Amino acid sequence: MVGAGWLQGASQCEWWELVGYRDVPEQRSLQYPKLYEPGQLNLLFNKREFFICIAQGIYTSTILFFVPYGTLADSTRDDGTHMADYQSFAVTVATSLVIVVSVQIGIDTGYWTAINHFFIWGSLAIYFTILFAMQSAGLFEIFPNQFRFVANANNTLVQPTVWFTIILTTAICIVPVVAFRFLKLDLKPRLADTV
């Protein structure tokens, strides 16, 4: 997860070239040749940016572990049973991770197309489909030794505490990124931000 942002940034550049994405019209590119300097001077992918991605990954990983751990440690389900079991914790952390990454990609996306919507919403739909399929009674009947946690996702994701934890974790992970970007845009705008 630490290097995911670095790899994601590199792969997004190649993806946008394939789709034909242009953030600046051709006429503006000829009027403002300094827009190409960040790429030529390696300002977007360097050691500093790499370590910023690592720091963000460590921060996000810490939040994704300790917020659900602290929230679910003493919580109970609606029926009064204790909620702090390994599988409920795993479902909560995994769901938080997928939502945080999807929100982060949504924030990073500057130009929305049908392809963006398809892949972002599709990845969330596929995650929940696989999550519920992996914990279904049908797979348990076929492979009883591999799929022992039948309906755990169903029982976990109906709890209000779990959804509160997911929303809280997402907010704690995303708000600093958004605040940093707004401050950076206000205090130290790039040439591309002013054109």
PDB file of C-alpha atoms in Angstrom, residues 1-6 8-9 48-64 97 100-101 103-105 107-108 169-181:
ATOM      1  CA  MET A   1       0.000   0.000   0.000  1.00  0.00           C
ATOM      2  CA  VAL A   2       2.900   2.348   0.707  1.00  0.00           C
ATOM      3  CA  GLY A   3       4.098   2.443  -2.885  1.00  0.00           C
ATOM      4  CA  ALA A   4       0.607   2.219  -4.380  1.00  0.00           C
ATOM      5  CA  GLY A   5       0.356   5.976  -4.851  1.00  0.00           C
ATOM      6  CA  TRP A   6       3.703   6.094  -6.642  1.00  0.00           C
ATOM      7  CA  GLN A   8      -0.726   4.595  -9.444  1.00  0.00           C
ATOM      8  CA  GLY A   9       0.624   7.989 -10.507  1.00  0.00           C
ATOM      9  CA  ARG A  48      10.944  13.838  -2.508  1.00  0.00           C
ATOM     10  CA  GLU A  49       7.600  12.896  -4.077  1.00  0.00           C
ATOM     11  CA  PHE A  50       8.360   9.219  -3.484  1.00  0.00           C
ATOM     12  CA  PHE A  51       8.970   9.802   0.243  1.00  0.00           C
ATOM     13  CA  ILE A  52       5.827  11.926   0.482  1.00  0.00           C
ATOM     14  CA  CYS A  53       3.901   8.948  -0.950  1.00  0.00           C
ATOM     15  CA  ILE A  54       5.579   6.643   1.560  1.00  0.00           C
ATOM     16  CA  ALA A  55       4.683   8.982   4.444  1.00  0.00           C
ATOM     17  CA  GLN A  56       1.084   9.167   3.265  1.00  0.00           C
ATOM     18  CA  GLY A  57       0.974   5.375   2.953  1.00  0.00           C
ATOM     19  CA  ILE A  58       2.307   4.896   6.488  1.00  0.00           C
ATOM     20  CA  TYR A  59      -0.186   7.447   7.834  1.00  0.00           C
ATOM     21  CA  THR A  60      -3.086   5.818   5.978  1.00  0.00           C
ATOM     22  CA  SER A  61      -2.055   2.307   7.043  1.00  0.00           C
ATOM     23  CA  THR A  62      -1.804   3.397  10.673  1.00  0.00           C
ATOM     24  CA  ILE A  63      -5.235   5.026  10.575  1.00  0.00           C
ATOM     25  CA  LEU A  64      -6.764   2.044   8.739  1.00  0.00           C
ATOM     26  CA  LEU A  97      -9.394   0.535   2.584  1.00  0.00           C
ATOM     27  CA  VAL A 100     -10.507   5.312   1.068  1.00  0.00           C
ATOM     28  CA  VAL A 101      -8.661   4.336  -2.121  1.00  0.00           C
ATOM     29  CA  VAL A 103     -12.313   8.394  -2.698  1.00  0.00           C
ATOM     30  CA  GLN A 104      -8.619   9.220  -3.144  1.00  0.00           C
ATOM     31  CA  ILE A 105      -8.745   8.250  -6.822  1.00  0.00           C
ATOM     32  CA  ILE A 107     -10.149  13.332  -5.688  1.00  0.00           C
ATOM     33  CA  ASP A 108      -7.090  12.805  -7.887  1.00  0.00           C
ATOM     34  CA  THR A 169     -11.602   6.209   8.908  1.00  0.00           C
ATOM     35  CA  THR A 170     -12.284   7.603   5.440  1.00  0.00           C
ATOM     36  CA  ALA A 171     -12.600  11.145   6.785  1.00  0.00           C
ATOM     37  CA  ILE A 172      -9.418  10.902   8.872  1.00  0.00           C
ATOM     38  CA  CYS A 173      -7.475   9.587   5.872  1.00  0.00           C
ATOM     39  CA  ILE A 174      -8.849  12.003   3.264  1.00  0.00           C
ATOM     40  CA  VAL A 175      -9.242  15.353   5.096  1.00  0.00           C
ATOM     41  CA  PRO A 176      -5.474  15.966   5.556  1.00  0.00           C
ATOM     42  CA  VAL A 177      -4.854  15.254   1.865  1.00  0.00           C
ATOM     43  CA  VAL A 178      -7.576  17.676   0.778  1.00  0.00           C
ATOM     44  CA  ALA A 179      -6.416  20.334   3.264  1.00  0.00           C
ATOM     45  CA  PHE A 180      -2.802  19.987   2.102  1.00  0.00           C
ATOM     46  CA  ARG A 181      -3.816  20.350  -1.537  1.00  0.00           C
TER      47      ARG A 181
END
